[in-house]
CSV table of C-alpha atoms in Angstrom, one decimal:
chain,number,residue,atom,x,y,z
A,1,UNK,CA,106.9,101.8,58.3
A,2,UNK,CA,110.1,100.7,60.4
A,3,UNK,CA,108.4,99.0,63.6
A,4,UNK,CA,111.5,98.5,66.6
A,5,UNK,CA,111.8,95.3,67.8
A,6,UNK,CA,109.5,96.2,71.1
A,7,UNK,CA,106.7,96.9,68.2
A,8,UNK,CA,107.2,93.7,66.4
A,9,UNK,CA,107.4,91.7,69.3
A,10,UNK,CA,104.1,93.4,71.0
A,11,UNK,CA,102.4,92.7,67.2
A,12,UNK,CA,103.4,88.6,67.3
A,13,UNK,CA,102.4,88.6,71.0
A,14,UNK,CA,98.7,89.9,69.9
A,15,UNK,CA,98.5,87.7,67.5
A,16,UNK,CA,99.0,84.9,69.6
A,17,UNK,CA,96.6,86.2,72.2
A,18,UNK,CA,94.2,86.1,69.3
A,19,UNK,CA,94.7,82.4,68.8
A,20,UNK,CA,94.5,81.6,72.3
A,21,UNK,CA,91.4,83.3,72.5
A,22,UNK,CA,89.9,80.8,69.7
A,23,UNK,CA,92.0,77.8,71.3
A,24,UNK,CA,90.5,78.3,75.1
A,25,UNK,CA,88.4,75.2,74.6
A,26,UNK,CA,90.9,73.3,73.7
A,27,UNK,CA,92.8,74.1,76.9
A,28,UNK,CA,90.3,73.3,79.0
A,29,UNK,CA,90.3,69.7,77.1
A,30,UNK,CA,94.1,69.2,78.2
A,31,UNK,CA,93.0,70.2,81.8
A,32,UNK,CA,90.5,67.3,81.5
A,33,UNK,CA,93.7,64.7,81.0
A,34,UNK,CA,95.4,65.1,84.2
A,35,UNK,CA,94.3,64.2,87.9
A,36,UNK,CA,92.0,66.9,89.8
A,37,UNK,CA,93.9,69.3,92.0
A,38,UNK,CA,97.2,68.7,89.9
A,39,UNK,CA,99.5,71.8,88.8
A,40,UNK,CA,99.3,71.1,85.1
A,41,UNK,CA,95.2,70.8,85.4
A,42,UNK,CA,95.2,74.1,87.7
A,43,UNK,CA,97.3,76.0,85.2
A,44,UNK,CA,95.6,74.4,81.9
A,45,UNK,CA,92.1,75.6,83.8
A,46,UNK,CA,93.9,79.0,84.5
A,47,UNK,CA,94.5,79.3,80.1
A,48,UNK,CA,91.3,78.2,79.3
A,49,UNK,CA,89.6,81.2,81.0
A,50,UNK,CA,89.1,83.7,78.6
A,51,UNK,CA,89.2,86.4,80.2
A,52,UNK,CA,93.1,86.0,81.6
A,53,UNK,CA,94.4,85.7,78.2
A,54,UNK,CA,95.2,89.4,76.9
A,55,UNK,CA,96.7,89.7,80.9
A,56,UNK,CA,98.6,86.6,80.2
A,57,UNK,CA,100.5,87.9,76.7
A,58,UNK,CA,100.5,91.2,78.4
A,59,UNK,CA,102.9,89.9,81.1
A,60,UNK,CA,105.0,88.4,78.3
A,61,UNK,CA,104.9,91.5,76.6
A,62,UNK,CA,106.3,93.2,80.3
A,63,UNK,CA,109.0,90.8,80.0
A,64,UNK,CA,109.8,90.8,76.8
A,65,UNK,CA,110.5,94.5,77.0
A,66,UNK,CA,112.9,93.9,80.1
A,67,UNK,CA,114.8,91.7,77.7
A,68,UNK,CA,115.0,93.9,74.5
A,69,UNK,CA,115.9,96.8,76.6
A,70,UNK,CA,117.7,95.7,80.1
A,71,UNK,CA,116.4,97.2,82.2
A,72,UNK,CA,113.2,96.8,84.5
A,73,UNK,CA,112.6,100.5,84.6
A,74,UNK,CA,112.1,100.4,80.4
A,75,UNK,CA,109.4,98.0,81.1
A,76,UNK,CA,107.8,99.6,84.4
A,77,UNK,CA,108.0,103.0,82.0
A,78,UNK,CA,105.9,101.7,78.8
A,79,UNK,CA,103.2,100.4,81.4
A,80,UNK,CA,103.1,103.6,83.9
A,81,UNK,CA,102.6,105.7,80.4
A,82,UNK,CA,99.8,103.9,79.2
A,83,UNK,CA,96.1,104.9,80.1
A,84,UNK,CA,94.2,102.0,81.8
A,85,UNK,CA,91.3,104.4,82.9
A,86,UNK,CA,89.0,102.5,80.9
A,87,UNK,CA,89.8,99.1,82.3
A,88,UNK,CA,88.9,100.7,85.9
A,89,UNK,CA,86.1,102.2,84.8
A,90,UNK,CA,84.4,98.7,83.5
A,91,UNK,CA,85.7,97.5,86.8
A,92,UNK,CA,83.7,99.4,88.9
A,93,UNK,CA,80.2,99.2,87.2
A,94,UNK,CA,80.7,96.0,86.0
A,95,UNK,CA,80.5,95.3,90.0
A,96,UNK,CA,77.8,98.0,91.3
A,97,UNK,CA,75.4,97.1,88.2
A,98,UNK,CA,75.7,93.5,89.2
A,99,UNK,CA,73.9,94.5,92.3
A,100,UNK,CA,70.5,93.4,93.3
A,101,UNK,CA,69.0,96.4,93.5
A,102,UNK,CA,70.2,97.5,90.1
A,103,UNK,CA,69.1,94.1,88.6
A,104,UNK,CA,65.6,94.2,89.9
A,105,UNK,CA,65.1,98.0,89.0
A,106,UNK,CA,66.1,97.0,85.1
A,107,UNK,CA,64.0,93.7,85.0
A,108,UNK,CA,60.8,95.6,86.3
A,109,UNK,CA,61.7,97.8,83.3
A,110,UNK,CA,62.4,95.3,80.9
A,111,UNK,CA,59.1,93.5,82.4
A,112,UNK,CA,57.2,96.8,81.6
A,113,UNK,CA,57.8,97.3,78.2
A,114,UNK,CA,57.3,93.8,77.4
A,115,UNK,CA,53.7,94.3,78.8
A,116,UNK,CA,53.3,96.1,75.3
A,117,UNK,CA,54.2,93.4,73.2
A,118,UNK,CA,51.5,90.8,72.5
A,119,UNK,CA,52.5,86.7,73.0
A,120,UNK,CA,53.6,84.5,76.1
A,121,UNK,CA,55.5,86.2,78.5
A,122,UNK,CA,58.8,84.1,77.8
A,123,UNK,CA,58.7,85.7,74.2
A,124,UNK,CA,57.9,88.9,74.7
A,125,UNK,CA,60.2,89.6,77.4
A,126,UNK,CA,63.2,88.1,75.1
A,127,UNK,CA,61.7,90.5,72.7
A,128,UNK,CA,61.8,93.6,74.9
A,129,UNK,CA,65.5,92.5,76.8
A,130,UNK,CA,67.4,92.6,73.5
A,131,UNK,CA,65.9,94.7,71.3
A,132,UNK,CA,64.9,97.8,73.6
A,133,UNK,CA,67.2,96.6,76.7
A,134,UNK,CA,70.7,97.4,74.6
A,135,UNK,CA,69.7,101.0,74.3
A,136,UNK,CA,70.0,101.5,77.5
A,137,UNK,CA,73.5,101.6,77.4
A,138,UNK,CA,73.1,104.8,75.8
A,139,UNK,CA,72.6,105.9,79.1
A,140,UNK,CA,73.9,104.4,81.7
A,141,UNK,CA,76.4,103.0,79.7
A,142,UNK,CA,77.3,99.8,77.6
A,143,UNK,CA,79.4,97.7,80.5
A,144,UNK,CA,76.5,98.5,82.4
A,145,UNK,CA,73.7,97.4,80.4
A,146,UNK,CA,75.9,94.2,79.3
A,147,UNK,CA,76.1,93.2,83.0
A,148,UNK,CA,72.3,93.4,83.7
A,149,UNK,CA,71.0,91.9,80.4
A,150,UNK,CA,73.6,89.2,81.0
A,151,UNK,CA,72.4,88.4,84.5
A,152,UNK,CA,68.9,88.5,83.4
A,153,UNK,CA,68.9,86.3,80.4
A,154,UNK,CA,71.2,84.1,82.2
A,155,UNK,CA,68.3,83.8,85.0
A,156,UNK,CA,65.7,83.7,82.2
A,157,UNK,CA,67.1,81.9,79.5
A,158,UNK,CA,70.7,80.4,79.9
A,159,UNK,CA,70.0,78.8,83.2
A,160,UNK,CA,66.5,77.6,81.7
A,161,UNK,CA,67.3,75.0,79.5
A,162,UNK,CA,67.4,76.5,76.3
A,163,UNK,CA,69.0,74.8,73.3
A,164,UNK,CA,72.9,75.6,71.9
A,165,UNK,CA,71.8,76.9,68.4
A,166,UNK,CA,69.2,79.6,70.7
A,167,UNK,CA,72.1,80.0,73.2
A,168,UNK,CA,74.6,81.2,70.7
A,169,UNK,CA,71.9,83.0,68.6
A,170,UNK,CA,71.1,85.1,71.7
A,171,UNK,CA,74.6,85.7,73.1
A,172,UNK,CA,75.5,87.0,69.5
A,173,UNK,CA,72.8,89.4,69.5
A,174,UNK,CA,73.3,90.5,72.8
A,175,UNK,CA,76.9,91.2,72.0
A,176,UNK,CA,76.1,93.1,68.5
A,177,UNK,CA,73.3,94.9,70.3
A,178,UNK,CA,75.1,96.3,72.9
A,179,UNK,CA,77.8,97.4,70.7
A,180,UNK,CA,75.5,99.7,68.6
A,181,UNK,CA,72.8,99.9,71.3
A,182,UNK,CA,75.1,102.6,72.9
A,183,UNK,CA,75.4,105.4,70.1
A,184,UNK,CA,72.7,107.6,70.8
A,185,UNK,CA,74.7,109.6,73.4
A,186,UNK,CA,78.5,110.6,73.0
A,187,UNK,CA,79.8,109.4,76.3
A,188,UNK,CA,78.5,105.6,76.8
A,189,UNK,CA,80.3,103.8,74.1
A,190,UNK,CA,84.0,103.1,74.3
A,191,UNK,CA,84.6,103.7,70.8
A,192,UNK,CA,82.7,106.9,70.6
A,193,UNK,CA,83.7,108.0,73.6
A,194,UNK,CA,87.8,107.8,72.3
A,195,UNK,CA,86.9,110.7,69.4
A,196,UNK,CA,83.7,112.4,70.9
A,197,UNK,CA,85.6,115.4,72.1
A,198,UNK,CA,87.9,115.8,69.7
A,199,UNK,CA,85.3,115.6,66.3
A,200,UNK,CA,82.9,117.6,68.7
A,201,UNK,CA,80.4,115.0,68.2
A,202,UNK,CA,77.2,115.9,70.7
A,203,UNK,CA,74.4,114.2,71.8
A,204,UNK,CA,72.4,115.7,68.5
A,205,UNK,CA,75.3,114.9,66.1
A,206,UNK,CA,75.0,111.4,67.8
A,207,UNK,CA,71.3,110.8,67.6
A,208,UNK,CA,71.2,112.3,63.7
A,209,UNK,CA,73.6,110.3,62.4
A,210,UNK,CA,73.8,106.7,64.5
A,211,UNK,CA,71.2,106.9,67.2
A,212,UNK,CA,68.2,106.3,64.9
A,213,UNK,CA,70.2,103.4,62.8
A,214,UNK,CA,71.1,102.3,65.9
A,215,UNK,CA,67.1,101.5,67.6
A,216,UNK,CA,65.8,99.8,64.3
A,217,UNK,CA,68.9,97.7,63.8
A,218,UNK,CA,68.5,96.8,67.2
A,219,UNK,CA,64.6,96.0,67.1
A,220,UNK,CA,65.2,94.4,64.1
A,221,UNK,CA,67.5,92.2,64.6
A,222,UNK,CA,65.6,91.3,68.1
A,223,UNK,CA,62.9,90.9,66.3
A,224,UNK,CA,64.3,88.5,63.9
A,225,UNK,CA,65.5,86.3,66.3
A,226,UNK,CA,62.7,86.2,68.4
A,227,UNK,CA,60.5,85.0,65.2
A,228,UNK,CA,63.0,82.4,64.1
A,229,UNK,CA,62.8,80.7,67.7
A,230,UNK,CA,59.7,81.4,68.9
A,231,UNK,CA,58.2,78.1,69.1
A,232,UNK,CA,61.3,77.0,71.8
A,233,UNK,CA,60.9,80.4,73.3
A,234,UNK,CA,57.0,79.8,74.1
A,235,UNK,CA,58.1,76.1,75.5
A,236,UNK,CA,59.9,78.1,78.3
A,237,UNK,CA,58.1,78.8,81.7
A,238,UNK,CA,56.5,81.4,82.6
A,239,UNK,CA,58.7,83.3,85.4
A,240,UNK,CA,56.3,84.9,88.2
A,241,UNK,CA,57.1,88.4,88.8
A,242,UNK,CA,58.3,88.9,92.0
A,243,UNK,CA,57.6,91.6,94.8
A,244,UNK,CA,59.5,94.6,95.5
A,245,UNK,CA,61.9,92.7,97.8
A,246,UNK,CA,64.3,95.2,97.8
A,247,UNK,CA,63.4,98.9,99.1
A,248,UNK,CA,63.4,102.2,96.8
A,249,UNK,CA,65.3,104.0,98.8
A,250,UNK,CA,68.0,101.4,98.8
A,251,UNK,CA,67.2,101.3,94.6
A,252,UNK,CA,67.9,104.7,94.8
A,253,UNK,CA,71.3,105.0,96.3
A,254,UNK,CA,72.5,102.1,93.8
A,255,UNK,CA,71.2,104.7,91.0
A,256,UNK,CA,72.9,107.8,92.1
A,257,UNK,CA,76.2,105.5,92.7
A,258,UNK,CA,76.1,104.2,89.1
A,259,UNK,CA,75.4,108.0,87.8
A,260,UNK,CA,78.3,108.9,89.8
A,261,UNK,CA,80.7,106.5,88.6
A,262,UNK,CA,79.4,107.5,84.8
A,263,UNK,CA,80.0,110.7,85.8
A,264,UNK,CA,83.9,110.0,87.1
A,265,UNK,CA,84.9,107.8,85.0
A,266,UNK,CA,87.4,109.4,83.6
A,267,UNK,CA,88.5,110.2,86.7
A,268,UNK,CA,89.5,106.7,87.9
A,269,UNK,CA,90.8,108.2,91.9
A,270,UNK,CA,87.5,109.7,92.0
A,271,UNK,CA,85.4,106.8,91.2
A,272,UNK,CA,87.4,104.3,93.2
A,273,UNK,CA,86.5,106.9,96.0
A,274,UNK,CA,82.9,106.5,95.4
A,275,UNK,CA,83.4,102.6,94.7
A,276,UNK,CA,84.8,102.4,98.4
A,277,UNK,CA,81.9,104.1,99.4
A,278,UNK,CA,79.3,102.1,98.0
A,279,UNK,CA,81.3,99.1,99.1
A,280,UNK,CA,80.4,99.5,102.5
A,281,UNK,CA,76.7,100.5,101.9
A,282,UNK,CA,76.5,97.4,100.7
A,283,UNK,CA,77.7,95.8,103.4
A,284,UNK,CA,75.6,97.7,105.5
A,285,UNK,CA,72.4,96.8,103.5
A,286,UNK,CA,74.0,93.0,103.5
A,287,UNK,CA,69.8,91.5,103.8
A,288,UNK,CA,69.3,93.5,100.6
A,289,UNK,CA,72.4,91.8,98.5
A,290,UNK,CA,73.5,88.9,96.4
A,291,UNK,CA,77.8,88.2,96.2
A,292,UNK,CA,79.1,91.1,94.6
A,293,UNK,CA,80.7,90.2,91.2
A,294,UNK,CA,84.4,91.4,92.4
A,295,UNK,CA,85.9,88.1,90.9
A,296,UNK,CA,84.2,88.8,87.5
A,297,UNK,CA,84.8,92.2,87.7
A,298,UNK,CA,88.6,92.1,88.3
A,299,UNK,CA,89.0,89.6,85.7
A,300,UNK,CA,87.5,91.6,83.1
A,301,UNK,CA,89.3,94.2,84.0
A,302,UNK,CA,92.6,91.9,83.6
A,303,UNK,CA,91.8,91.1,80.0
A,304,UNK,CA,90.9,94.9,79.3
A,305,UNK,CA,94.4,95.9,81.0
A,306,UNK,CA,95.9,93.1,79.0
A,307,UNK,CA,94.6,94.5,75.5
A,308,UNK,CA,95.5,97.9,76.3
A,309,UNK,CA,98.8,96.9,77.1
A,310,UNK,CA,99.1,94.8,73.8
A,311,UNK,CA,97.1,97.3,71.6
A,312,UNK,CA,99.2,100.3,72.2
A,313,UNK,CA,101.9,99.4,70.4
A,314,UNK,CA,99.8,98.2,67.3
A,315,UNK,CA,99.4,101.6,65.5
A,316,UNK,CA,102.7,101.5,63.0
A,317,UNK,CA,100.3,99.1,61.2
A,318,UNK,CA,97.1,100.0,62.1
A,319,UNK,CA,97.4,103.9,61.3
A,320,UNK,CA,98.7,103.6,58.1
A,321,UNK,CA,96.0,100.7,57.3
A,322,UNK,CA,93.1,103.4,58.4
A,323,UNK,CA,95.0,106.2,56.0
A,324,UNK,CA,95.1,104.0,52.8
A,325,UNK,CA,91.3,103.3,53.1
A,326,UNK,CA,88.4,104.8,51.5
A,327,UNK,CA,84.5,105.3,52.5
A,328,UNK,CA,83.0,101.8,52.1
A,329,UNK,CA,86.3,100.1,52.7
A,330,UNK,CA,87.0,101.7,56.1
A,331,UNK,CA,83.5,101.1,56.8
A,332,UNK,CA,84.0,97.2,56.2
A,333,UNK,CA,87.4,97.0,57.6
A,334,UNK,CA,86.8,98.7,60.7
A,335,UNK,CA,83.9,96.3,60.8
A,336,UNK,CA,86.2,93.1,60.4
A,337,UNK,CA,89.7,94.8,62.0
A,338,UNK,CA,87.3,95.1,65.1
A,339,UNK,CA,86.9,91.4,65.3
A,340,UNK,CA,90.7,91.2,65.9
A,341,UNK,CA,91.2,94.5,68.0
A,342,UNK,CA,88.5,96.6,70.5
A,343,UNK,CA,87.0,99.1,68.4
A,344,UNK,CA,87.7,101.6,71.0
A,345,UNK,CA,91.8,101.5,70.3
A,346,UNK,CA,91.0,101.3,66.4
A,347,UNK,CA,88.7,104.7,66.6
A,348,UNK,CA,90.9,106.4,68.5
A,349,UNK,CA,94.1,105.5,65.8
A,350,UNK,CA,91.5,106.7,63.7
A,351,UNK,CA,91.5,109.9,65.5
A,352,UNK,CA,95.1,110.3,65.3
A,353,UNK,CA,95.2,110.5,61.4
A,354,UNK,CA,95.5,114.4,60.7
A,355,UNK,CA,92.5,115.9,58.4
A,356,UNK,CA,90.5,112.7,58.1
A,357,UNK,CA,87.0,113.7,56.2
A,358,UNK,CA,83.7,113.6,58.2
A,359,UNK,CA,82.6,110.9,55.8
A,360,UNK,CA,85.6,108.8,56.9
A,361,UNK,CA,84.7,109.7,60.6
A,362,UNK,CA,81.5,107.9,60.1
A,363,UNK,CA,82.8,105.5,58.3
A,364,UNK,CA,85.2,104.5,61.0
A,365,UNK,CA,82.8,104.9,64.1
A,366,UNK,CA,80.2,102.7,62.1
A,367,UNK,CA,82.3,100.0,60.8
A,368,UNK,CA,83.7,99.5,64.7
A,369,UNK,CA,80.5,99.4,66.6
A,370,UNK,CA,79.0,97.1,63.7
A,371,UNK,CA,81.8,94.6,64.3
A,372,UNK,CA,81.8,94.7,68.0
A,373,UNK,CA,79.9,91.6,68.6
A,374,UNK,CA,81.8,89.2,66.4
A,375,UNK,CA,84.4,88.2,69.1
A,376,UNK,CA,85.0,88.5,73.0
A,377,UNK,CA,87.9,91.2,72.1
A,378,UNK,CA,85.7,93.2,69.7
A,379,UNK,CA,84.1,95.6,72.9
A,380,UNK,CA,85.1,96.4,76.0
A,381,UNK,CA,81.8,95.4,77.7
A,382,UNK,CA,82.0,92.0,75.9
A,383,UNK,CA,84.2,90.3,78.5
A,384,UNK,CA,81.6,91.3,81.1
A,385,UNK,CA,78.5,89.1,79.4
A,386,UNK,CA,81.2,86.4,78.8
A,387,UNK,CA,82.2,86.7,82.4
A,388,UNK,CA,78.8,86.5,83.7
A,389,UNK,CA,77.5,83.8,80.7
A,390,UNK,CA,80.8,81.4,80.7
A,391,UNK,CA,79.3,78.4,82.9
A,392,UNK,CA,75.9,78.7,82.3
A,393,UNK,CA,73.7,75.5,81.6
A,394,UNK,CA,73.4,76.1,77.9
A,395,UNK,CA,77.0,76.2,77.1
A,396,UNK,CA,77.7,73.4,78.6
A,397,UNK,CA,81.0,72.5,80.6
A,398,UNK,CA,83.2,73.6,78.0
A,399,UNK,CA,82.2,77.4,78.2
A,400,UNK,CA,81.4,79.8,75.0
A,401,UNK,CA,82.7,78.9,71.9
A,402,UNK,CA,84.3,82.1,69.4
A,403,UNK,CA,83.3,80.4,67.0
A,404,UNK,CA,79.6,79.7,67.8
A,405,UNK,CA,79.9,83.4,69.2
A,406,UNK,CA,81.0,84.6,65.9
A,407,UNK,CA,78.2,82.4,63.9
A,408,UNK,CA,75.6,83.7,66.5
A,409,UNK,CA,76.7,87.4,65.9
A,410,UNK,CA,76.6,87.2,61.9
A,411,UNK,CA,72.7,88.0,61.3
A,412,UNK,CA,72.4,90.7,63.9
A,413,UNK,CA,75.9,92.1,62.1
A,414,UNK,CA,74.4,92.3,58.7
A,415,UNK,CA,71.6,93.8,60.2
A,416,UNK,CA,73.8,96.9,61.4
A,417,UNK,CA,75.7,96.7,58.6
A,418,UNK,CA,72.7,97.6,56.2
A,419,UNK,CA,71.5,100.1,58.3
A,420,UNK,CA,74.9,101.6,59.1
A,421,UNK,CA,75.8,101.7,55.7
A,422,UNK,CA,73.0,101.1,53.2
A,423,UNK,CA,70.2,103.3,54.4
C-alpha cells in the first residue's frame, strides 16, 4: 500500500469531515457568542449545518489538489472523472417526494394499514410509519421513503411535543429502518444498487436472501419501540384525518413523475428533463402545493457530492481492509466502517475485489445496510430526514445530535444485526 500525497491528503481531509460532523453543535455554540447578523456568526451558522460539511472538506480537497499538482486542470480532471449521478438522483426525488400530493397519497397509506393495528391512533400509526412505512423504499426508493416518513413524523410527532429520549429513539429507527427497509428489490438501495448488476443479484435473489430479514427486523424493531414508549405515545393527540384536498388526477401525475425519475436515475440528463418538467406542473397546479424542498434538496445533494468527492480516493485502505476480512468480520466491519463511510462506496470497493465468495458478498451487503443508521454519513438518504428533521421542536435549537443519533440507532441495529447475521 503506497498512497500519493493527493490520497493521503484526501484520507486526513475525511477524517476531519468526520469530526466536524460530530463537532456541528459545537459550532453552532460559537455562533451564539458573537452579535446577530455578524460575519463570524453567519459563517459559524454556515459550519454548523450538517449537511454543508462533506461539501466544505470537499472544496479543500479541490484545492488541495491544485496545490500538490499545479495546476487547476489536475483538480478540474479528478472532479469531472468522478460519478456524482447519485447525488442528482437524491436531488430530484428528495424534492418531488416532498410534494403535497406525494405526502398525502403515503399518509392515507400509512393511515390505512394502521387501521389494522389495535390501540389509540397516535400509537398505532407510529407503529404502522416505521415498521411497514420503511419498506416502501423497496419500491419507490429509500431517498424517497426517507423524505415522506420524515415529513410525516415531523407533522405527527417532532412538531408535537414529544420528549428527547422518544425523539432520538425514533429518528434512530427511522434511519436503521430505511437503511434495510430497502433490500427487497435490487434497484432502491444505494448500496445494493452499486453491485446488483455486476453479482447478478435479482429481485428473487434479493427477497430470498435480505428481503424477508429485512420486514421482521423492521417490524421488530418498530414494534419494540413502540411498546417501550407507548404510554407518551397514547398522551399525544389524536390527528383528524383530513379530506382529499388534493385531486387524484394531480396524485397521479406526481406518481408517474417519481416512477420516472426511478426509472432515469441513472440517467441524470434525462431525469433533470423530467424534473424541469414537473417543475412547471407544479407551478401550474400552485393551489395544490406546499414550498418545494429545493433548499433541502440542494443541500443534501452538496454533502452527497462532498462524500463522493472525499470517498473516492479512500480505496488504497479500504480495498485491502475488505480483502483481509473473513465472514463474520466483514459482516461486523462493514457494519461499523459504514458508520464512518456511506455504505454505498464501501459495497462497491467491495465489488472491485476480484473473486470475492458469495458468502463474503452477503456478508458485505448485510454488514453495510445494518450500519446505515448509526450516523448522518452512513446512507445516502440519511441527510434527507436530517434535512427535513434538523429544527424541529423536539430537538431543540441546537439541531440533532450524532451522538443521540447514534445511541437512538443502537437497538434497532442489533435488531438487524441478529437477523442479518444470526438467523
Amino acid at each position: 500500500m503506497n498512497p500519493s500525497a493527493v490520497q493521503v491528503m484526501a484520507t486526513v481531509l475525511f477524517g476531519l469531515a468526520v469530526l466536524h460532523t460530530f463537532a456541528v453543535k459545537r459550532f453552532a455554540h460559537w455562533a451564539h457568542r458573537y452579535p446577530e447578523g455578524s460575519i463570524q456568526e453567519n459563517v459559524l451558522h454556515f459550519l454548523a449545518e450538517t449537511e454543508v460539511v462533506f461539501g466544505v472538506w470537499a472544496a479543500a480537497l479541490f484545492v488541495g489538489i491544485m496545490a500538490v499538482k499545479g495546476s487547476v486542470h489536475a483538480a478540474v480532471e479528478y472532479i469531472e472523472g468522478l460519478n456524482f449521478t447519485e447525488p442528482k438522483f437524491v436531488l430530484v426525488v428528495m424534492v418531488v417526494a416532498a410534494t403535497r400530493p406525494v405526502v398525502w397519497l403515503a399518509e392515507r397509506l400509512v393511515v390505512a394499514m394502521s387501521r389494522l393495528i389495535p390501540g389509540r391512533r397516535p400509537v398505532a400509526f407510529y407503529m404502522a410509519a416505521l415498521g411497514v412505512g420503511p419498506l416502501l423504499g423497496s419500491f419507490i426508493t429509500e431517498p424517497a421513503a426517507m423524505t415522506l416518513l420524515a415529513m410525516v413524523l415531523r407533522r405527527r410527532y417532532f412538531d408535537a411535543g414529544i420528549g428527547r429520549r422518544l425523539a432520538y429513539a425514533t429518528l434512530g429507527l427511522l434511519f436503521v429502518n430505511v437503511s434495510i427497509g430497502g433490500v427487497l428489490t435490487h434497484f432502491a438501495a444505494p448500496p445494493v444498487l452499486m453491485v446488483a448488476t455486476k453479482w447478478n443479484w435479482g429481485i428473487g435473489y434479493m427477497a430470498s436472501h435480505f428481503g424477508w430479514r429485512a420486514a421482521l427486523a423492521c417490524l421488530g424493531s418498530a414494534a419494540v419501540v413502540t411498546w417501550i414508549f407507548r404510554k407518551e405515545l397514547a398522551t399525544l393527540p389524536e390527528e383528524k384525518e383530513s379530506g382529499p384536498g388534493v385531486p387524484w388526477w394531480l396524485v397521479m401525475l406526481h406518481m408517474a413523475t417519481l416512477a420516472l425519475v426511478v426509472a432515469f436515475s441513472h440517467y441524470p440528463d434525462v431525469c433533470f428533463g423530467v424534473f424541469v418538467m414537473f417543475l412547471g406542473m407544479v407551478k401550474a397546479t400552485n393551489e395544490y402545493q406546499d414550498e418545494l424542498k429545493l433548499k433541502e434538496g440542494l443541500l443534501v445533494g452538496f454533502f452527497l457530492s462532498g462524500l463522493v468527492t472525499l470517498g473516492s480516493l479512500q480505496d488504497y485502505w479500504l480495498k485491502p481492509l475488505i480483502q483481509s476480512l473473513g465472514g463474520a468480520a466483514l459482516f461486523f466491519g462493514a457494519t461499523g466502517l459504514t458508520a464512518i463511510t456511506d455504505n454505498a462506496a464501501l459495497t462497491y470497493l467491495g465489488s472491485l475485489v476480484e473473486g470475492i465468495s458469495d458468502p463474503l458478498k452477503y456478508a458485505l451487503v448485510a454488514g453495510a445496510v445494518t450500519g446505515g443508521g448509526l450516523t448522518v454519513i452512513a446512507n445516502a438518504p440519511n441527510p434527507a430526514g436530517a434535512g427535513i428533521l434538523q429544527d424541529a421542536k423536539a430537538f431543540g435549537n441546537e439541531g440533532i445530535s450524532p451522538l443521540g443519533l447514534l445511541l437512538g440507532a443502537l437497538g434497532p441495529t442489533a435488531m438487524a444485526v441478529v437477523m442479518f447475521w444470526l438467523v
